[in-house]
Structure formats: C-alpha cells, structure tokens
Short mmCIF file of C-alpha atoms in Angstrom, two decimals:
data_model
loop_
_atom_site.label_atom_id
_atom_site.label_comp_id
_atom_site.label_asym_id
_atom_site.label_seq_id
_atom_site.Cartn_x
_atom_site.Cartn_y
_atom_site.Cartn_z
CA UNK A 1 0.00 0.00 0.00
CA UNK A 2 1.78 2.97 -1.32
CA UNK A 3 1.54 6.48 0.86
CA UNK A 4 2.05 10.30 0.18
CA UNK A 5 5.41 11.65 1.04
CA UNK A 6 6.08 15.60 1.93
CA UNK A 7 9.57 15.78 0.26
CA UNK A 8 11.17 19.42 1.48
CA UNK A 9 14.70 19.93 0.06
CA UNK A 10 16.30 23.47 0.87
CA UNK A 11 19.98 24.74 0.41
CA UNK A 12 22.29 26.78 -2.01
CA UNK A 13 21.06 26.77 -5.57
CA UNK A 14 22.91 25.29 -8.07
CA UNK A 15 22.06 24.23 -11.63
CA UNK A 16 20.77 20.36 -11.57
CA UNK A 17 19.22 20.26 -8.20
CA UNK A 18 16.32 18.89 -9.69
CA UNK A 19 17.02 16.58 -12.54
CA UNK A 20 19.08 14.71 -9.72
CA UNK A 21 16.42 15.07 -7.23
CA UNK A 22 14.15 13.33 -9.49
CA UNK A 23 15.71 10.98 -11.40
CA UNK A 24 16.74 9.36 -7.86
CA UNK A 25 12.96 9.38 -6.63
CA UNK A 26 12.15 8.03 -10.24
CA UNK A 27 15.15 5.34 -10.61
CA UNK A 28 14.05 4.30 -6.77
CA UNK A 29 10.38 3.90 -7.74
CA UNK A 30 8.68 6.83 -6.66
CA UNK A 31 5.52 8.63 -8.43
CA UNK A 32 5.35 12.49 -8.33
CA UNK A 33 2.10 14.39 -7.61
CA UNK A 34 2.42 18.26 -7.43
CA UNK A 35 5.71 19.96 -6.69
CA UNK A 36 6.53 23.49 -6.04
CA UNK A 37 10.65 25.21 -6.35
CA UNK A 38 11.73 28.49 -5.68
CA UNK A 39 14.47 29.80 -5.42
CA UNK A 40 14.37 32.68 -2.22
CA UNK A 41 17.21 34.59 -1.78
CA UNK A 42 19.72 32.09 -3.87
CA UNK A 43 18.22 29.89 -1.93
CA UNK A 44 17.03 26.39 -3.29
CA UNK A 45 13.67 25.05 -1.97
CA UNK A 46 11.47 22.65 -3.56
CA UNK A 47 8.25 20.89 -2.04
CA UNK A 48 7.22 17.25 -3.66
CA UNK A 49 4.34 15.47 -3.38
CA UNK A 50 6.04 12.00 -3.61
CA UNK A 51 3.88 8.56 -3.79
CA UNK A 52 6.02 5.84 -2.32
CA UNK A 53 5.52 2.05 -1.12
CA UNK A 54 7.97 2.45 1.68
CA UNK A 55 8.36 4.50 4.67
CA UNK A 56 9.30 7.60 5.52
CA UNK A 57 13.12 6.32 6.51
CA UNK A 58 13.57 4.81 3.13
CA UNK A 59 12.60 7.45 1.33
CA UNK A 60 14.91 9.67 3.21
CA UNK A 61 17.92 7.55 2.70
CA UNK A 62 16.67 7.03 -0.78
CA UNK A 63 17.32 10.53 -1.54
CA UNK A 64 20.33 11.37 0.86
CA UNK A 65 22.82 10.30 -1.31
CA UNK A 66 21.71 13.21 -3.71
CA UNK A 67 21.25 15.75 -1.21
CA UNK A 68 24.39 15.11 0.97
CA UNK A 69 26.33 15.27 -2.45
CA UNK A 70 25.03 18.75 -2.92
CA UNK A 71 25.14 20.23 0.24
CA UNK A 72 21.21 20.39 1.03
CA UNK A 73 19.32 19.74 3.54
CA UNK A 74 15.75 17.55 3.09
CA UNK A 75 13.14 16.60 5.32
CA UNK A 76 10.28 14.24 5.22
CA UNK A 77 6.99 13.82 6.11
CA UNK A 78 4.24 11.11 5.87
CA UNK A 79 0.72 13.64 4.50
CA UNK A 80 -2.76 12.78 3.98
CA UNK A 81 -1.93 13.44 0.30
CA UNK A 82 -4.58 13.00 -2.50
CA UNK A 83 -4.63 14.71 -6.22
CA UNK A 84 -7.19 16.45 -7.32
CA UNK A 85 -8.50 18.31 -4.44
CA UNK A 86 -8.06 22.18 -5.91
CA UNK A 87 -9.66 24.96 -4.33
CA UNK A 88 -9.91 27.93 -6.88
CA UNK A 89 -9.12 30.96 -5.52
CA UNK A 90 -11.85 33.75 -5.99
CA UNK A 91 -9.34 37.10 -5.28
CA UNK A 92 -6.26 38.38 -6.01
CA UNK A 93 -4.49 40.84 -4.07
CA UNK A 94 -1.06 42.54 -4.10
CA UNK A 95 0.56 44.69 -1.69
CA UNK A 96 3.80 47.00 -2.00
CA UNK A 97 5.26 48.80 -0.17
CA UNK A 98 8.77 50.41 1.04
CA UNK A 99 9.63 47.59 3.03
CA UNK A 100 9.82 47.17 6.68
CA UNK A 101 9.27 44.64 9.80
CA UNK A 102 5.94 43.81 10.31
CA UNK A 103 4.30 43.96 6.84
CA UNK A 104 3.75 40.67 6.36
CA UNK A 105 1.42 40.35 9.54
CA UNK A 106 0.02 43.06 9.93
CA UNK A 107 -1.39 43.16 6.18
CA UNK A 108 -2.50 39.13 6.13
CA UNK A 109 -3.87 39.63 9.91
CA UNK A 110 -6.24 42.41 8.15
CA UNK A 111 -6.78 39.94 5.29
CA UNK A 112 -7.71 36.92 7.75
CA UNK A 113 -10.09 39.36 10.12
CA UNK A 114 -11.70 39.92 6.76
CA UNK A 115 -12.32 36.22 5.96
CA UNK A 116 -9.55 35.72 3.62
CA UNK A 117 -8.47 31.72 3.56
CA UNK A 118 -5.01 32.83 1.65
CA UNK A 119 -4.23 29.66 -1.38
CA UNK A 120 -0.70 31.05 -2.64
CA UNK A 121 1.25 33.60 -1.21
CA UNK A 122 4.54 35.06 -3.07
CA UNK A 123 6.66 37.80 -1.88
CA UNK A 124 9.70 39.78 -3.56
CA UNK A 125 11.92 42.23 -1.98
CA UNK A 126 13.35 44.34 -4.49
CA UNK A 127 14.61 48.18 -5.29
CA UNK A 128 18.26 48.47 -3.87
CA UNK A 129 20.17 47.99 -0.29
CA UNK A 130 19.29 51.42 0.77
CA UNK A 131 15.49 51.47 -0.61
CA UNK A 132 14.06 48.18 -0.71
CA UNK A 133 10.43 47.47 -2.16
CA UNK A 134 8.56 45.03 -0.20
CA UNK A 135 5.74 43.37 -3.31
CA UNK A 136 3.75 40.48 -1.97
CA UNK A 137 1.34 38.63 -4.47
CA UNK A 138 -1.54 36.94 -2.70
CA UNK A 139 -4.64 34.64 -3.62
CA UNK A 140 -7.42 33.16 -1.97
CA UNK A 141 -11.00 32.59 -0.92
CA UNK A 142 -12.60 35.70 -0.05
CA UNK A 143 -15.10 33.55 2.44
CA UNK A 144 -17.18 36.52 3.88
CA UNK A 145 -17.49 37.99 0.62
CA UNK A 146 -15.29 40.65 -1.30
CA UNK A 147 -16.83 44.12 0.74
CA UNK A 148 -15.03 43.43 3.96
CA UNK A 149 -11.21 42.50 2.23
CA UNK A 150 -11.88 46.31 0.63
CA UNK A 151 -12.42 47.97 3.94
CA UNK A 152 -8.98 46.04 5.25
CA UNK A 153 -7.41 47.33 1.98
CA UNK A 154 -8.30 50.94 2.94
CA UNK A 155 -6.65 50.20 6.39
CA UNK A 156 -3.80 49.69 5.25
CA UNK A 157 -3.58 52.39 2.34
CA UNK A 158 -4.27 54.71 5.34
CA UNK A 159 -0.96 52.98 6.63
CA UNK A 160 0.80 53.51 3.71
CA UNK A 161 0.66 50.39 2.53
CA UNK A 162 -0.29 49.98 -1.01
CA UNK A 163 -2.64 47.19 -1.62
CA UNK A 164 -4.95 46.12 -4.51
CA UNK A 165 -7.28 43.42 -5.20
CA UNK A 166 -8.57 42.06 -8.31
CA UNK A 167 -11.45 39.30 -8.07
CA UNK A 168 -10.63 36.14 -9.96
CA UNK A 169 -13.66 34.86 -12.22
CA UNK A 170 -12.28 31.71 -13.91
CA UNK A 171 -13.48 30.83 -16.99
CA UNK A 172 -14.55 27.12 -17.86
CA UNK A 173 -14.75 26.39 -21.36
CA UNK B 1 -30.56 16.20 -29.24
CA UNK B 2 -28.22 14.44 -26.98
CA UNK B 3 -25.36 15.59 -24.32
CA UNK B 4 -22.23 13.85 -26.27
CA UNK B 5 -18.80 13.25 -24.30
CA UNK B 6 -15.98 16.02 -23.84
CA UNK B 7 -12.75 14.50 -25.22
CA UNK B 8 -10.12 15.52 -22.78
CA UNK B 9 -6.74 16.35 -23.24
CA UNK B 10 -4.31 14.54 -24.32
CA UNK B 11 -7.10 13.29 -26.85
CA UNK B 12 -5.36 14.22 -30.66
CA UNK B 13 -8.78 15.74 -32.05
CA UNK B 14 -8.39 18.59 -29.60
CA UNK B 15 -5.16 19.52 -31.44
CA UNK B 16 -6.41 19.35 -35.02
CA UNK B 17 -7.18 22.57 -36.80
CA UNK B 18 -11.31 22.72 -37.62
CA UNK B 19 -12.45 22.78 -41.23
CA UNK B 20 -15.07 25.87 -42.06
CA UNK B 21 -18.80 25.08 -42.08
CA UNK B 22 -19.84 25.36 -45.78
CA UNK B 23 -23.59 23.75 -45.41
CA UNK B 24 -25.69 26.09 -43.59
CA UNK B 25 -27.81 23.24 -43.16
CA UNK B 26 -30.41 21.21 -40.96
CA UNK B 27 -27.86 18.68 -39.92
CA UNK B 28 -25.43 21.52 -38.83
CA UNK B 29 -28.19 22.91 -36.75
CA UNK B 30 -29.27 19.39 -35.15
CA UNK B 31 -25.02 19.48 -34.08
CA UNK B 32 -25.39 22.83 -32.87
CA UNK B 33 -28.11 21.58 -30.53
CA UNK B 34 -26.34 18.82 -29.43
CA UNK B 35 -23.09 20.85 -28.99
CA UNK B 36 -25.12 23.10 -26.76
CA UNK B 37 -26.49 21.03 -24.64
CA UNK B 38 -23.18 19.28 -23.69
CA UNK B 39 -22.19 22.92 -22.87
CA UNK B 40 -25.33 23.28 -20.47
CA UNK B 41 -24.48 19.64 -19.43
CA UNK B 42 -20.97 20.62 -18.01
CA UNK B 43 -19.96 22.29 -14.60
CA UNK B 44 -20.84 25.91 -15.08
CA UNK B 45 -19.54 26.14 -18.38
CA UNK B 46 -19.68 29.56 -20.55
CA UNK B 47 -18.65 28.29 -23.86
CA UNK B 48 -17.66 25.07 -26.26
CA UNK B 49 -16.24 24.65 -29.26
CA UNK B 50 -16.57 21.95 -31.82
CA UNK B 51 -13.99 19.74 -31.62
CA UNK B 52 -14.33 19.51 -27.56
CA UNK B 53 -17.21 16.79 -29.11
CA UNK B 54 -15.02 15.19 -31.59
CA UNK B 55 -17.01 17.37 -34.12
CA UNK B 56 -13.72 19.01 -36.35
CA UNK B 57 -15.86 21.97 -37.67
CA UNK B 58 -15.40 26.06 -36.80
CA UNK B 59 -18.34 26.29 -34.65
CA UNK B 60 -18.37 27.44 -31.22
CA UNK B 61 -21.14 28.47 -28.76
CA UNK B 62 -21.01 31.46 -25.97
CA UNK B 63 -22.67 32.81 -23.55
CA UNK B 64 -21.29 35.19 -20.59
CA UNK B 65 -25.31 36.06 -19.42
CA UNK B 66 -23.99 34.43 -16.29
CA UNK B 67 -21.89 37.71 -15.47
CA UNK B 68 -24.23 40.46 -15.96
CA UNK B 69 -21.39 42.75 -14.63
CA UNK B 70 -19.41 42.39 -17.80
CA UNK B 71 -21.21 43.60 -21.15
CA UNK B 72 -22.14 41.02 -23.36
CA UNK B 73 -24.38 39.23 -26.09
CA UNK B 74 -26.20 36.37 -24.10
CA UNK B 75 -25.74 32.88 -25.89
CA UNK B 76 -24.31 33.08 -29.22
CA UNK B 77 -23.96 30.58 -31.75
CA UNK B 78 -20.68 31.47 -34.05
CA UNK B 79 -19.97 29.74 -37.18
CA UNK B 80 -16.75 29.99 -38.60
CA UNK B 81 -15.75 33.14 -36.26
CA UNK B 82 -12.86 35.17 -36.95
CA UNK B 83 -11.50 37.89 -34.87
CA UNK B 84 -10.36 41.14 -36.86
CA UNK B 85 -9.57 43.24 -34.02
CA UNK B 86 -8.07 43.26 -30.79
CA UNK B 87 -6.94 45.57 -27.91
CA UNK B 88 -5.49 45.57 -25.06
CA UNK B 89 -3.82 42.45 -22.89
CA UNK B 90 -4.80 41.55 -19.55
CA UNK B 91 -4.79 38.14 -17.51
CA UNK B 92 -7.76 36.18 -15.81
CA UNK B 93 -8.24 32.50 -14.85
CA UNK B 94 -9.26 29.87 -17.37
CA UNK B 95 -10.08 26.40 -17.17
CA UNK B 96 -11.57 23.85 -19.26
CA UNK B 97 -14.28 20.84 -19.78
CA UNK B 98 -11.17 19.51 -21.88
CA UNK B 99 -8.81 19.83 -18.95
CA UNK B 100 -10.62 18.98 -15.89
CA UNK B 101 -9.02 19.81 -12.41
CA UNK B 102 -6.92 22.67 -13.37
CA UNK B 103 -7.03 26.16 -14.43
CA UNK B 104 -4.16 28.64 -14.60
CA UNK B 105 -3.90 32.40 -15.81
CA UNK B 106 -3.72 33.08 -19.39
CA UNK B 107 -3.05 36.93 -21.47
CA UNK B 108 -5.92 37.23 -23.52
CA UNK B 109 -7.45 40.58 -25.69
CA UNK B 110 -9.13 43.09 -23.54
CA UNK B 111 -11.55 44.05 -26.07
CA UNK B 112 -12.22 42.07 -29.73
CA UNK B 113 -14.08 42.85 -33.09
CA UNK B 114 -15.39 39.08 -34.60
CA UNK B 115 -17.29 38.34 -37.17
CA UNK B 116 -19.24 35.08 -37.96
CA UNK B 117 -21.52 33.41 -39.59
CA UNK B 118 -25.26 32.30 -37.47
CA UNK B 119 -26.36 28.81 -37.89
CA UNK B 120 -28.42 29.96 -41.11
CA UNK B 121 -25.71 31.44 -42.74
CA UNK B 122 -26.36 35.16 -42.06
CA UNK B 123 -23.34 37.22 -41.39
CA UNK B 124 -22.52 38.44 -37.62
CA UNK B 125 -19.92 41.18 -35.70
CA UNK B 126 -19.45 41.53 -32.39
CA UNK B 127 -17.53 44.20 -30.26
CA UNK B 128 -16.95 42.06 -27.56
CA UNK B 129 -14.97 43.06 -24.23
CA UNK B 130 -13.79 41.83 -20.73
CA UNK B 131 -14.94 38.10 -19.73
CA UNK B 132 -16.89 37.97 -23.02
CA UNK B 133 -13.65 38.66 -25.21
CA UNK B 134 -11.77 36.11 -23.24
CA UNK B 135 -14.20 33.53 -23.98
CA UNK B 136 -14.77 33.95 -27.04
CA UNK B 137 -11.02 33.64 -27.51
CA UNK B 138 -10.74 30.35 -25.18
CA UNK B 139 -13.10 29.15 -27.75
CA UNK B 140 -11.99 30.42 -31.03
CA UNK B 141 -8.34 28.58 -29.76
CA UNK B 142 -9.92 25.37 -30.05
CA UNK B 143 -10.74 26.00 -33.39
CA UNK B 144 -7.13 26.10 -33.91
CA UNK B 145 -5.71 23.45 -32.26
CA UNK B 146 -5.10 25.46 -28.62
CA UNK B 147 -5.91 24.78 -25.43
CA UNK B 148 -5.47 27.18 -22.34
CA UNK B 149 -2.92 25.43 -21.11
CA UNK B 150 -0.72 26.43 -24.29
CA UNK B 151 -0.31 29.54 -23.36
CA UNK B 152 -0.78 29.80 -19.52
CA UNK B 153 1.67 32.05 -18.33
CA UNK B 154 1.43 31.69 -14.61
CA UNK B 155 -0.62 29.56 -12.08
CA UNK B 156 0.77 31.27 -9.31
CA UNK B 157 1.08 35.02 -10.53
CA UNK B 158 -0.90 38.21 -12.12
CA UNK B 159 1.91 38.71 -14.22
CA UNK B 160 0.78 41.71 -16.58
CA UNK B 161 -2.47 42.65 -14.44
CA UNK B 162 -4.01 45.80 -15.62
CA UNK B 163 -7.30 46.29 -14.38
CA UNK B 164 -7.20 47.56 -10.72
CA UNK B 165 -10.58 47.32 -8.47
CA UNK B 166 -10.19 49.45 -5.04
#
C-alpha cells in the first residue's frame, strides 16, 4: 500500500538540483504528484508530493545520497496526500510597499479578520540595499465575501501600505 | 438532441485545426443543438467549441449572461468566427471541460471585433470586451488546435495585471 510523502529539500542553488532530485525518486520507484521550487534569496527550496511504497526512513535515505552530495538539507513527512483536491481561488491581491518589519502580519492579519483563507502567497523584496520594495502577491478565498477585504485594503492604504485586489472569475470552457 | 462526451486532453482531435462550415444546413443545426447542450451539461460552463465533441468543424457556442457585470451578447452561436480586431492584454483565470481539475492564468485581448456566420448562414460582428472577449477567444483557440494550457503564463502570478478594483 503505497503512501504520500512531503519531500522538502532546501539549500544553495545550483544548476541540476532537480534533474538529480528526481531521477533518484524516479530510478528508486517513486511517483510524483504536485511539486513546487523556488528559489528565495539564492536559496534552493522545492516541495514534492512524492507517492512511495515504503516508509518515511527509506525514502529519506533514498534521496540522501543526492542531497548530501550537494550540500542540502531535506526533510520528510508522511501527509494525507490526494490529487485532485483544488480549491480555486476567488481574489487576487497585491501589496507593496517600502519595506519594513511587520508587513507581512500586519497586512495578512487584516486579510484573515476579513475572511480571507489565503491559497498562494509570493513575496519579492526588491529596489536596492538602501530602498528596498517590499511586493507580496496573494490569492485566496474571499469567504465573507469581497466588501469586507476592501475595507482592510483601505486600512492599510491609510498605513501607507499599497494594496490592490482584483477578483478572480475563472473561466470554464 | 443528446449531451455527447468532452474528449479531454491529451485526446489528438483537440489539437487538429477545424475545417469551415460550408452547409448552412439542418444537420449543422441538429449538431449545434447537441453541442449546446453538452455545454449546459458541463460544470458551469460559458462556452464550447466543436472539436471539444469530436465534431472538427469552426463552430463554437457562448454565452457570458452568467456575469451580468461584464457587457455582453447572451448565448451566441458562431460559425466559422474570426476575430479582426483586438486591444489591449490583460490576464484572468481559465479552465476547461477539456482539462478537468486545473485552471491557470492566461493573457488574452481586452476588447475584440469578430465576425461570424449564425447557424443559417447570415453574417454576424461583435464588439466584444472583458470576460466575453476572453471567452470567445478560449473558444476560437480550439478552433485552432489550442488549449489554455498552451499559453498559460502563470498559475501562481498576475503577471501583466491591468485592471485595478479598489
């Protein structure tokens, strides 16, 4: 009986991390759901959804000879995984600003008090050393309805914080 | 009439190119019916085109009545559509009855001039604009071998978003 695997590998990037990564899951006999990689701050980090018929130990040390070799660190974990259970997000919203501590939570604390259930969240710090630009990209279930994230929105203009939100309407055709 | 089955992808027919309607006829009308109510069948869906039934023929059928806040046309029936116009570029979120379980975020035409023929032959134009534009391109892509996820740009990211609502 085969189980869902949480595969986290994070380090210094370097060009190959993942044709390595997965040729060893494949050439061991592993099955690959949904992944995610980014790459924060030169960082390397990749999330896999890995279907495996052994435990979590084995896949570890199925996987350790690729990681150790490259200087990353991994981490597994045994998830109630299943495909196919998306959740479309309904709104969009972005927020810049010059960056600063505290952005981060106090914008998504306004979001959640508003009913937000937040799907993806991306951030980017950019501008230069002296003037960085804090940009975070956000989307999620507005569950209480779209009014109440536009009041938290005005909050936080108020604040200085610039924030917009675009509802997503997805298409099926 | 009768609800016939959405090929999915990777099915081949979905990446043929259609052949033009030439017989404005009753037999193109009886597969217009059918086509339409596969569409009506679906999960919420606002448009299909012809080969999404295995039918290889430029015919697709709209309708965005289902979002009054956009302008549009109600349910249209286009035969052998062509868009002549476009403007603008902005991004939304498409999915498909051809690609079940997944949508991403695709650049489409803000705004769109088509013409196209009705199921009797009588010529059709359209300024079209917002969710009806995009739809009517989703469609018109099928036509021509194209799904949505040819040209998704982003499933995580409004990567060229223009239109701002504060």
């Amino acid at each position: 009986m085969s189980g869902w695997f949480m595969l986290t590998v994070v380090g210094e990037d370097r060009p190959g991390i993942v044709a390595r990564l997965t040729a060893a899951l494949y050439d061991g006999g592993c099955n690959l759901g949904e992944a995610s990689m980014l790459r924060l701050g030169g960082n390397f980090a990749i999330l896999l959804m890995v279907q495996w018929e052994g435990g979590a130990a084995r896949l570890a040390a199925l996987v350790e000879p690729v990681t150790r070799s490259l200087g990353l660190a991994q981490h597994v974990d045994r998830i109630e995984g299943r495909l196919h259970q998306h959740v479309e997000p309904d709104v969009g919203i972005t927020v810049s600003g010059s960056d600063r501590a505290g952005i981060v939570a106090h914008a998504v604390g306004a979001f959640a008090e508003a009913g937000l259930n937040i799907l993806n969240l991306e951030s980017g710090v950019g501008g230069s050393a002296e003037r960085p630009l804090y940009i975070m990209h956000i989307e999620g279930q507005a569950l209480e309805g779209i009014a109440p994230l536009r009041s938290a929105l005005e909050i936080l203009r108020r604040e200085g914080i610039d924030a917009s939100l675009t509802p997503i309407d997805t298409l099926i055709g | 009439m009768a609800v016939r089955p959405v090929l999915t992808f990777p099915d081949e027919s979905l990446k043929r190119t259609a052949e033009p309607v030439e017989a404005f006829d009753d037999a193109l009308r009886r597969a217009v019916a059918d086509l339409e109510e596969t569409m009506r069948a679906g999960p919420a869906a606002v448009g299909i085109a012809a080969p999404q039934v295995g039918w290889g023929r430029r015919v697709v059928i709209i309708d965005a009545s289902a979002r009054p806040q956009w302008p549009n046309h109600g349910r249209l029936v286009l035969v052998n559509p062509e868009i002549v116009a476009w403007e603008g570029s902005v991004v939304g979120r498409e999915g498909c009855l051809s690609v079940p379980d997944y949508t991403g975020n695709v650049v489409r035409a803000e705004r769109l001039t088509l013409e196209a023929f009705d199921e009797r032959g009588g010529p059709l134009r359209y300024e079209m604009e917002g969710f009806e534009a995009r739809v009517a391109q989703h469609e018109i892509d099928h036509l021509n071998g194209l799904l949505f996820i040819d040209r998704v740009v982003s499933r995580r990211k409004d990567l060229f978003r223009r239109k701002v609502y504060r």
